[in-house]
């Protein structure tokens, strides 16, 4: 029996078990860390989301049993079908109903707008987003004509309860929107978009170009984020032709060159009710807190609380209004800044009435600056500023006034000014109420007042302007004004009954 080799083997094993482990060298640790980072990158690449277009599995497309959009692949499939260039007439899903049933992550994968790849490619169905969140929509088609989740739709399509989160949309020269680029839809209701949208003309947070009949309704819609375009750019719609916009809001920034608005860049034969914006609105020509330009439109019970930065024709409600338009029960509390035709509510108004409205935001301009309207003109005796007040501070050098910067064949009545004016002692340049092109217009001014140190025909003391006698004079047998109560909304001066 060979005892010595066995003893030696046991000694070696015992020594190896009791020997203290040596610390790793710094180079060895770095090598291990790099290997771990490489492994993590490999894992991330393996987990990267791939979206394959796939047809929906549930529903028959009827109102009672709509097609169910369950995955990102279903949306990619819908886009593929409506834009199928291999077919002479792609599937437009005429009168088919769709319903989103899950939150969907589009993973910022390049997406082709549903419809609009060619001019005759339209989506003609209905989509209920079911308040599910569709996130990370990414569209980058700078050469496209129609851009949005949906590019182009017809006069039967309706959208409701759609929520888009973290969108990044880059459209082409025309018709770019969050929900739809070019829409003839009769109803777009309860839709919300958050993110960044960039395009050329007709760019909107919800709709780029809304073109339809008198009964179209855009309601309960909201945009939050940044919008950049060139012309006709708005927080909800770039351009609205006919119909109604009700209970819509925007926040963030909206920027462009011509006809830029917090809610709509341009509006024709249009009504807005109970809507608002707290956005930063930036433009060059015709910039408004709510609407850039209004032609034959009405705004009621709406307000602006952001800021407007424009060069010419800028206002807290609209940059320019004309053709039997009206603004009622509305107000601005934001700062309005520009060069000329800068107004608390409207920059330039022609054949327009502003009634029972007010401004309390500061107004910064150079020439033709007004607390309510900068320029008031008419060819049909329709331009009238009535039952309004201003409490915002005004700055400028020529034609600066508490209510209307320059009146040319228009009227101002039953208004008062509390706002501070530039210290220029020239009534042709600065006036507490308005400056006029014609003496006859000035003679039409009646029941207008401003805050001063003594009681005169127009000048009134603070004490008197807070009295019941002053209130009765403003109302003149009407009941548009009331005493400022609790909570104090206007430092004790009369406020409108609707507040």
Coordinates of C-alpha atoms in Angstrom, one line a residue:
X1 CA 0.0 0.0 0.0
X2 CA 1.4 3.4 -1.1
X3 CA 0.8 5.7 1.8
X4 CA 3.0 8.7 0.9
X5 CA 1.2 9.8 -2.3
X6 CA -2.1 9.7 -0.4
X7 CA -0.8 11.9 2.3
X8 CA 0.6 14.4 -0.2
X9 CA -2.7 14.6 -2.0
X10 CA -4.6 15.3 1.2
X11 CA -2.1 18.0 2.1
X12 CA -2.6 19.8 -1.3
X13 CA -6.4 19.7 -0.9
X14 CA -6.3 21.0 2.7
X15 CA -4.0 23.8 1.7
X16 CA -6.2 24.9 -1.3
X17 CA -9.3 25.0 1.0
X18 CA -7.7 27.2 3.7
X19 CA -5.8 29.6 1.5
X20 CA -7.2 33.2 1.6
X21 CA -8.7 34.6 -1.7
X22 CA -6.7 37.3 -3.3
X23 CA -8.6 40.7 -4.2
X24 CA -9.3 41.3 -7.9
X25 CA -7.1 43.8 -9.7
X26 CA -8.7 47.1 -10.9
X27 CA -8.2 46.1 -14.5
X28 CA -10.1 42.8 -13.9
X29 CA -13.0 44.7 -12.2
X30 CA -13.2 47.2 -15.2
X31 CA -13.3 44.2 -17.6
X32 CA -16.1 42.6 -15.7
X33 CA -18.1 45.9 -15.7
X34 CA -17.7 46.3 -19.4
X35 CA -18.9 42.8 -20.0
X36 CA -22.0 43.5 -17.8
X37 CA -22.8 46.7 -19.8
X38 CA -22.4 44.8 -23.1
X39 CA -24.8 42.1 -21.8
X40 CA -27.4 44.8 -20.7
X41 CA -27.2 46.4 -24.2
X42 CA -27.7 43.0 -25.8
X43 CA -30.7 42.4 -23.6
X44 CA -32.2 45.9 -24.5
X45 CA -31.8 45.2 -28.2
X46 CA -33.5 41.9 -27.7
X47 CA -36.4 43.6 -25.9
X48 CA -36.9 46.4 -28.5
X49 CA -40.6 46.5 -29.6
X50 CA -41.4 45.3 -33.1
X51 CA -44.9 46.2 -34.4
X52 CA -46.3 43.9 -37.1
X53 CA -49.6 45.0 -38.8
X54 CA -52.3 42.5 -37.8
X55 CA -56.0 42.4 -38.4
X56 CA -58.3 42.8 -35.4
X57 CA -59.9 39.6 -34.1
X58 CA -63.1 40.8 -32.5
X59 CA -66.2 42.7 -33.6
X60 CA -68.1 42.9 -36.9
X61 CA -67.8 46.7 -37.5
X62 CA -71.4 47.5 -36.6
X63 CA -72.5 50.1 -34.1
X64 CA -73.5 47.4 -31.6
X65 CA -70.3 45.3 -32.1
X66 CA -67.5 47.5 -33.4
X67 CA -64.1 46.2 -34.6
X68 CA -61.9 46.1 -31.5
X69 CA -58.5 47.8 -31.6
X70 CA -56.5 45.8 -29.1
X71 CA -52.9 46.3 -30.1
X72 CA -50.5 48.6 -31.9
X73 CA -50.5 46.1 -34.7
X74 CA -54.2 46.7 -35.3
X75 CA -53.6 50.5 -35.8
X76 CA -50.8 49.8 -38.2
X77 CA -53.0 47.3 -40.1
X78 CA -55.8 50.0 -40.3
X79 CA -53.3 52.4 -41.8
X80 CA -52.0 49.8 -44.2
X81 CA -55.5 49.0 -45.5
X82 CA -56.7 52.6 -46.0
X83 CA -53.4 53.5 -47.7
X84 CA -53.0 50.3 -49.8
X85 CA -51.4 51.7 -53.0
X86 CA -51.7 48.2 -54.6
X87 CA -55.4 48.6 -54.8
X88 CA -57.2 50.9 -57.1
X89 CA -59.7 51.6 -54.4
X90 CA -58.3 51.0 -50.9
X91 CA -60.6 50.0 -48.0
X92 CA -62.1 53.2 -46.6
X93 CA -64.3 51.3 -44.0
X94 CA -67.4 53.2 -44.9
X95 CA -69.7 53.4 -42.0
X96 CA -67.7 50.8 -40.0
X97 CA -67.3 51.3 -36.3
X98 CA -64.0 50.9 -34.3
X99 CA -63.4 50.9 -30.6
X100 CA -60.1 50.9 -28.8
X101 CA -60.2 48.5 -25.9
X102 CA -56.7 48.7 -24.4
X103 CA -54.0 51.3 -23.7
X104 CA -51.7 51.1 -26.7
X105 CA -48.0 52.0 -27.0
X106 CA -46.9 52.8 -30.5
X107 CA -43.3 52.8 -29.3
X108 CA -42.4 55.8 -31.5
X109 CA -42.2 53.6 -34.5
X110 CA -42.7 55.5 -37.8
X111 CA -46.4 55.6 -38.5
X112 CA -48.2 56.4 -41.7
X113 CA -51.3 58.5 -41.2
X114 CA -54.6 56.6 -41.7
X115 CA -55.8 57.9 -45.0
X116 CA -54.5 60.8 -47.1
X117 CA -51.5 59.0 -48.6
X118 CA -53.2 60.0 -51.9
X119 CA -55.9 62.6 -52.2
X120 CA -58.7 60.1 -52.6
X121 CA -57.6 57.9 -49.7
X122 CA -60.0 58.7 -46.9
X123 CA -61.1 57.0 -43.7
X124 CA -64.9 56.9 -43.7
X125 CA -65.6 55.0 -40.5
X126 CA -66.0 55.9 -36.9
X127 CA -63.6 55.6 -34.0
X128 CA -64.4 55.5 -30.3
X129 CA -61.1 55.8 -28.3
X130 CA -62.9 54.6 -25.2
X131 CA -60.6 56.9 -23.2
X132 CA -57.8 54.5 -23.6
X133 CA -54.3 56.0 -23.9
X134 CA -52.5 55.8 -27.2
X135 CA -49.0 56.8 -26.5
X136 CA -45.8 57.6 -28.5
X137 CA -47.4 58.3 -31.9
X138 CA -44.5 59.2 -34.2
X139 CA -45.1 60.6 -37.7
X140 CA -42.4 62.2 -39.7
X141 CA -43.7 62.9 -43.2
X142 CA -42.6 66.4 -44.2
X143 CA -43.6 65.9 -47.8
X144 CA -47.1 64.7 -47.0
X145 CA -50.3 66.7 -47.7
X146 CA -52.5 65.3 -44.9
X147 CA -50.9 64.3 -41.5
X148 CA -52.2 63.1 -38.2
X149 CA -53.3 59.9 -36.5
X150 CA -55.8 60.1 -39.4
X151 CA -54.7 62.0 -42.5
X152 CA -58.0 62.6 -44.2
X153 CA -61.7 61.8 -43.5
X154 CA -65.0 62.3 -45.1
X155 CA -68.3 64.0 -44.1
X156 CA -69.6 60.9 -42.2
X157 CA -66.6 60.1 -40.0
X158 CA -66.8 60.8 -36.2
X159 CA -64.2 60.7 -33.5
X160 CA -64.7 60.6 -29.7
X161 CA -62.9 59.7 -26.5
X162 CA -59.5 59.6 -28.1
X163 CA -56.4 60.3 -25.9
X164 CA -53.0 60.7 -27.6
X165 CA -50.0 61.0 -25.3
X166 CA -46.5 62.1 -26.1
X167 CA -47.1 62.6 -29.9
X168 CA -44.3 63.7 -32.2
X169 CA -45.8 64.8 -35.5
X170 CA -44.0 66.4 -38.4
X171 CA -46.3 67.2 -41.4
X172 CA -45.9 68.8 -44.7
X173 CA -47.0 72.1 -46.2
X174 CA -50.7 71.7 -45.4
X175 CA -53.2 70.0 -43.1
X176 CA -51.5 68.7 -40.0
X177 CA -53.3 67.8 -36.8
X178 CA -53.0 65.5 -33.8
X179 CA -56.2 63.5 -34.4
X180 CA -56.8 64.4 -38.1
X181 CA -55.1 66.5 -40.7
X182 CA -58.1 67.3 -43.0
X183 CA -61.5 66.7 -41.6
X184 CA -65.1 66.9 -42.9
X185 CA -66.2 65.1 -39.7
X186 CA -69.6 66.3 -38.2
X187 CA -68.5 65.4 -34.7
X188 CA -65.1 65.4 -32.8
X189 CA -65.8 65.0 -29.1
X190 CA -63.8 64.5 -25.9
X191 CA -60.4 64.1 -27.6
X192 CA -57.1 65.0 -26.0
X193 CA -53.7 65.4 -27.5
X194 CA -50.4 66.0 -25.7
X195 CA -47.0 66.4 -27.4
X196 CA -45.4 68.3 -30.3
X197 CA -46.8 69.1 -33.7
X198 CA -45.0 70.8 -36.6
X199 CA -46.3 71.7 -40.0
X200 CA -46.7 74.4 -42.6
X201 CA -50.2 75.9 -43.2
X202 CA -53.4 74.7 -41.4
X203 CA -51.8 73.2 -38.3
X204 CA -53.9 72.3 -35.2
X205 CA -53.6 70.3 -32.0
X206 CA -56.7 68.3 -32.8
X207 CA -57.5 69.2 -36.4
X208 CA -55.4 70.8 -39.1
X209 CA -58.2 71.8 -41.5
X210 CA -61.8 71.5 -40.4
X211 CA -64.1 71.9 -43.4
X212 CA -67.7 71.0 -43.2
X213 CA -71.3 72.3 -42.7
X214 CA -73.0 74.5 -40.2
X215 CA -73.8 71.6 -37.8
X216 CA -70.2 70.3 -37.3
X217 CA -69.3 70.2 -33.6
X218 CA -65.8 70.2 -32.0
X219 CA -66.4 69.8 -28.3
X220 CA -64.7 69.0 -25.0
X221 CA -61.3 68.8 -26.8
X222 CA -57.9 69.7 -25.3
X223 CA -54.4 70.2 -26.5
X224 CA -51.3 70.5 -24.3
X225 CA -47.8 70.9 -25.8
X226 CA -46.1 72.8 -28.5
X227 CA -47.3 73.6 -32.0
X228 CA -45.3 75.3 -34.8
X229 CA -46.5 76.2 -38.2
X230 CA -46.5 79.1 -40.7
X231 CA -50.1 80.2 -41.5
X232 CA -53.4 79.3 -39.9
X233 CA -52.1 77.7 -36.7
X234 CA -54.3 77.0 -33.7
X235 CA -54.3 75.0 -30.4
X236 CA -57.3 73.0 -31.4
X237 CA -57.7 73.7 -35.2
X238 CA -55.6 75.5 -37.8
X239 CA -58.7 76.5 -39.8
X240 CA -62.4 76.0 -39.0
X241 CA -65.1 76.6 -41.6
X242 CA -68.6 76.7 -40.2
X243 CA -69.9 74.8 -37.2
X244 CA -69.2 75.0 -33.4
X245 CA -66.3 74.8 -31.0
X246 CA -67.5 74.2 -27.5
X247 CA -65.7 73.6 -24.2
X248 CA -62.3 73.4 -25.7
X249 CA -59.0 74.3 -24.1
X250 CA -55.3 74.6 -24.9
X251 CA -52.1 75.1 -23.0
X252 CA -48.4 75.2 -24.0
X253 CA -47.1 77.2 -26.9
X254 CA -48.5 78.0 -30.4
X255 CA -46.3 79.7 -32.9
X256 CA -46.3 80.8 -36.5
X257 CA -46.4 83.8 -38.8
X258 CA -49.9 84.6 -40.0
X259 CA -53.3 84.0 -38.4
X260 CA -52.2 82.3 -35.2
X261 CA -54.6 81.6 -32.3
X262 CA -54.7 79.8 -29.0
X263 CA -57.6 77.7 -30.2
X264 CA -58.1 78.4 -33.9
X265 CA -55.9 80.2 -36.4
X266 CA -58.7 81.2 -38.7
X267 CA -62.4 80.8 -38.4
X268 CA -65.2 81.4 -40.9
X269 CA -69.0 81.2 -40.2
X270 CA -68.1 79.8 -36.8
X271 CA -69.3 79.8 -33.2
X272 CA -67.2 79.3 -30.0
X273 CA -68.7 78.8 -26.6
X274 CA -67.3 78.2 -23.1
X275 CA -63.7 77.7 -24.4
X276 CA -60.3 79.0 -23.1
X277 CA -56.6 79.0 -23.6
X278 CA -53.7 79.6 -21.2
X279 CA -51.1 79.2 -24.0
X280 CA -48.2 81.4 -25.1
X281 CA -49.3 82.5 -28.6
X282 CA -46.7 83.9 -30.9
X283 CA -47.2 85.3 -34.4
X284 CA -46.3 88.1 -36.7
X285 CA -49.5 89.3 -38.4
X286 CA -53.0 88.7 -36.9
X287 CA -52.5 86.9 -33.6
X288 CA -55.2 86.1 -31.0
X289 CA -55.4 84.5 -27.6
X290 CA -58.3 82.4 -28.8
X291 CA -58.6 83.0 -32.6
X292 CA -56.3 84.6 -35.1
X293 CA -58.9 85.9 -37.5
X294 CA -62.7 85.6 -37.3
X295 CA -64.9 86.2 -40.3
X296 CA -68.6 86.1 -39.6
X297 CA -68.1 84.4 -36.2
X298 CA -69.3 84.6 -32.7
X299 CA -67.5 84.0 -29.4
X300 CA -69.3 83.7 -26.1
X301 CA -68.5 82.8 -22.5
X302 CA -64.8 82.3 -23.3
X303 CA -61.5 83.6 -22.0
X304 CA -57.8 83.8 -22.4
X305 CA -55.2 83.6 -19.6
X306 CA -51.9 83.2 -21.4
X307 CA -49.8 85.7 -23.3
X308 CA -49.9 87.0 -26.9
X309 CA -46.8 88.2 -28.7
X310 CA -47.4 89.6 -32.2
X311 CA -46.3 92.4 -34.4
X312 CA -49.4 93.8 -36.0
X313 CA -53.1 93.1 -35.1
X314 CA -52.9 91.2 -31.9
X315 CA -55.6 90.7 -29.2
X316 CA -56.5 88.7 -26.2
X317 CA -59.5 87.1 -27.9
X318 CA -58.8 87.7 -31.6
X319 CA -56.3 89.6 -33.8
X320 CA -58.8 90.6 -36.4
X321 CA -62.6 90.3 -36.7
X322 CA -65.0 91.3 -39.5
X323 CA -68.3 90.7 -41.3
X324 CA -71.0 90.7 -38.6
X325 CA -68.9 89.0 -35.9
X326 CA -69.5 89.3 -32.1
X327 CA -67.8 88.8 -28.8
X328 CA -70.0 88.5 -25.7
X329 CA -69.4 87.6 -22.1
X330 CA -65.7 87.0 -22.6
X331 CA -62.5 88.3 -21.2
X332 CA -58.7 88.4 -21.2
X333 CA -56.3 88.6 -18.3
X334 CA -53.1 87.8 -20.2
X335 CA -50.4 90.2 -21.4
X336 CA -50.8 91.3 -25.0
X337 CA -47.7 92.7 -26.7
X338 CA -46.9 93.9 -30.2
X339 CA -46.2 97.0 -32.3
X340 CA -49.4 98.4 -33.8
X341 CA -53.1 97.5 -33.6
X342 CA -52.8 95.9 -30.2
X343 CA -55.9 95.4 -28.1
X344 CA -57.0 93.8 -24.9
X345 CA -59.6 91.7 -26.7
X346 CA -59.3 92.6 -30.4
X347 CA -56.5 94.1 -32.5
X348 CA -58.7 95.2 -35.4
X349 CA -62.5 95.0 -35.6
X350 CA -64.7 95.8 -38.6
X351 CA -68.5 95.4 -38.5
X352 CA -68.1 93.6 -35.1
X353 CA -69.8 94.1 -31.7
X354 CA -68.1 93.5 -28.4
X355 CA -70.5 93.5 -25.5
X356 CA -70.4 92.6 -21.7
X357 CA -66.7 91.7 -21.8
X358 CA -63.6 93.0 -20.1
X359 CA -59.8 93.1 -20.1
X360 CA -57.5 93.1 -17.1
X361 CA -54.2 92.2 -18.8
X362 CA -51.4 94.6 -19.6
X363 CA -51.2 95.8 -23.2
X364 CA -47.9 96.8 -24.6
X365 CA -47.7 98.4 -28.1
X366 CA -46.4 101.5 -30.0
X367 CA -49.4 102.8 -32.0
X368 CA -53.1 102.2 -32.0
X369 CA -53.5 100.5 -28.6
X370 CA -56.8 99.9 -26.9
X371 CA -57.9 98.4 -23.6
X372 CA -60.8 96.5 -25.4
X373 CA -60.1 97.1 -29.1
X374 CA -57.2 98.8 -30.8
X375 CA -59.1 99.7 -34.0
X376 CA -62.8 100.0 -34.4
X377 CA -64.2 100.5 -37.9
X378 CA -67.5 99.8 -39.8
X379 CA -69.1 100.2 -43.1
X380 CA -72.6 99.1 -41.9
X381 CA -72.8 100.8 -38.5
X382 CA -72.3 97.5 -36.8
X383 CA -69.1 98.1 -34.9
X384 CA -70.0 98.8 -31.3
X385 CA -68.1 98.4 -28.0
X386 CA -70.8 98.4 -25.3
X387 CA -71.0 97.4 -21.6
X388 CA -67.2 96.7 -21.3
X389 CA -64.4 97.7 -19.0
X390 CA -60.7 97.7 -18.9
X391 CA -58.4 97.6 -15.9
X392 CA -55.2 96.7 -17.6
X393 CA -52.2 99.0 -17.9
X394 CA -51.6 100.4 -21.4
X395 CA -48.3 101.6 -23.0
X396 CA -47.6 103.2 -26.4
X397 CA -47.0 106.5 -28.0
X398 CA -49.7 107.2 -30.6
X399 CA -53.5 106.5 -30.5
X400 CA -53.5 104.8 -27.1
X401 CA -56.9 104.7 -25.2
X402 CA -58.5 103.0 -22.3
X403 CA -61.3 101.4 -24.4
X404 CA -60.6 101.9 -28.1
X405 CA -57.3 103.1 -29.6
X406 CA -58.8 104.5 -32.7
X407 CA -62.4 104.6 -33.7
X408 CA -63.3 105.1 -37.4
X409 CA -67.1 105.1 -37.9
X410 CA -67.8 103.1 -34.8
X411 CA -69.4 103.6 -31.4
X412 CA -68.4 103.2 -27.7
X413 CA -71.0 103.3 -25.0
X414 CA -71.7 102.2 -21.4
X415 CA -68.0 101.5 -20.8
X416 CA -65.4 102.5 -18.2
X417 CA -61.7 102.5 -17.8
X418 CA -59.6 101.9 -14.7
X419 CA -56.3 101.2 -16.5
X420 CA -53.2 103.3 -16.3
X421 CA -52.2 105.2 -19.5
X422 CA -48.9 106.6 -20.8
X423 CA -48.2 110.1 -19.4
X424 CA -48.6 112.0 -22.7
X425 CA -50.7 115.2 -22.5
X426 CA -52.1 115.1 -26.0
X427 CA -55.7 114.0 -26.5
X428 CA -55.1 113.2 -30.1
X429 CA -52.5 110.6 -29.0
X430 CA -53.8 109.4 -25.7
X431 CA -57.3 109.3 -24.2
X432 CA -59.0 107.7 -21.3
X433 CA -61.8 106.3 -23.5
X434 CA -61.0 106.5 -27.2
X435 CA -59.4 108.6 -30.0
X436 CA -61.4 109.3 -33.1
X437 CA -60.9 109.8 -36.8
X438 CA -64.1 111.9 -37.0
X439 CA -65.8 114.3 -34.6
X440 CA -69.2 112.8 -35.4
X441 CA -68.0 109.4 -33.9
X442 CA -66.8 111.1 -30.8
X443 CA -70.3 112.8 -30.4
X444 CA -71.8 109.3 -30.5
X445 CA -69.8 108.3 -27.5
X446 CA -72.2 108.1 -24.5
X447 CA -72.2 106.9 -20.9
X448 CA -68.4 106.3 -20.8
X449 CA -66.3 106.9 -17.7
X450 CA -62.8 106.7 -16.3
X451 CA -61.2 106.7 -12.9
X452 CA -59.9 110.1 -11.8
X453 CA -59.5 112.5 -8.8
X454 CA -62.8 114.4 -9.2
X455 CA -66.3 113.9 -10.5
X456 CA -67.1 115.3 -13.9
X457 CA -69.0 114.3 -17.0
X458 CA -66.6 111.3 -17.6
X459 CA -64.1 111.5 -14.9
X460 CA -65.3 109.8 -11.6
X461 CA -63.7 109.2 -8.3
X462 CA -63.1 105.7 -7.0
X463 CA -65.8 106.2 -4.3
X464 CA -68.4 107.2 -6.8
X465 CA -67.6 104.4 -9.2
X466 CA -68.2 101.9 -6.4
X467 CA -71.6 103.3 -5.6
X468 CA -75.1 102.2 -6.6
X469 CA -75.6 105.5 -8.5
X470 CA -72.7 104.6 -10.8
X471 CA -74.1 101.1 -11.2
X472 CA -77.5 102.4 -12.2
X473 CA -76.0 104.8 -14.7
X474 CA -74.1 101.9 -16.4
X475 CA -77.2 99.7 -16.5
X476 CA -79.5 102.5 -17.8
X477 CA -82.6 100.4 -17.2
X478 CA -80.9 97.2 -18.3
X479 CA -79.4 94.6 -15.9
X480 CA -76.0 93.8 -17.4
X481 CA -74.0 95.1 -14.4
X482 CA -73.9 94.2 -10.7
X483 CA -72.0 95.3 -7.6
X484 CA -68.7 93.6 -7.0
X485 CA -69.3 91.3 -4.0
X486 CA -67.6 88.5 -2.3
X487 CA -65.2 87.2 -3.4
X488 CA -63.9 90.6 -4.6
X489 CA -63.3 90.3 -8.3
X490 CA -62.7 93.8 -9.5
X491 CA -61.6 95.8 -6.4
X492 CA -65.1 96.9 -5.7
X493 CA -66.0 98.3 -9.1
X494 CA -69.0 97.0 -11.0
X495 CA -68.8 93.7 -12.7
X496 CA -71.0 91.9 -15.3
X497 CA -74.0 89.9 -14.1
X498 CA -72.7 86.8 -15.9
X499 CA -69.6 86.6 -13.6

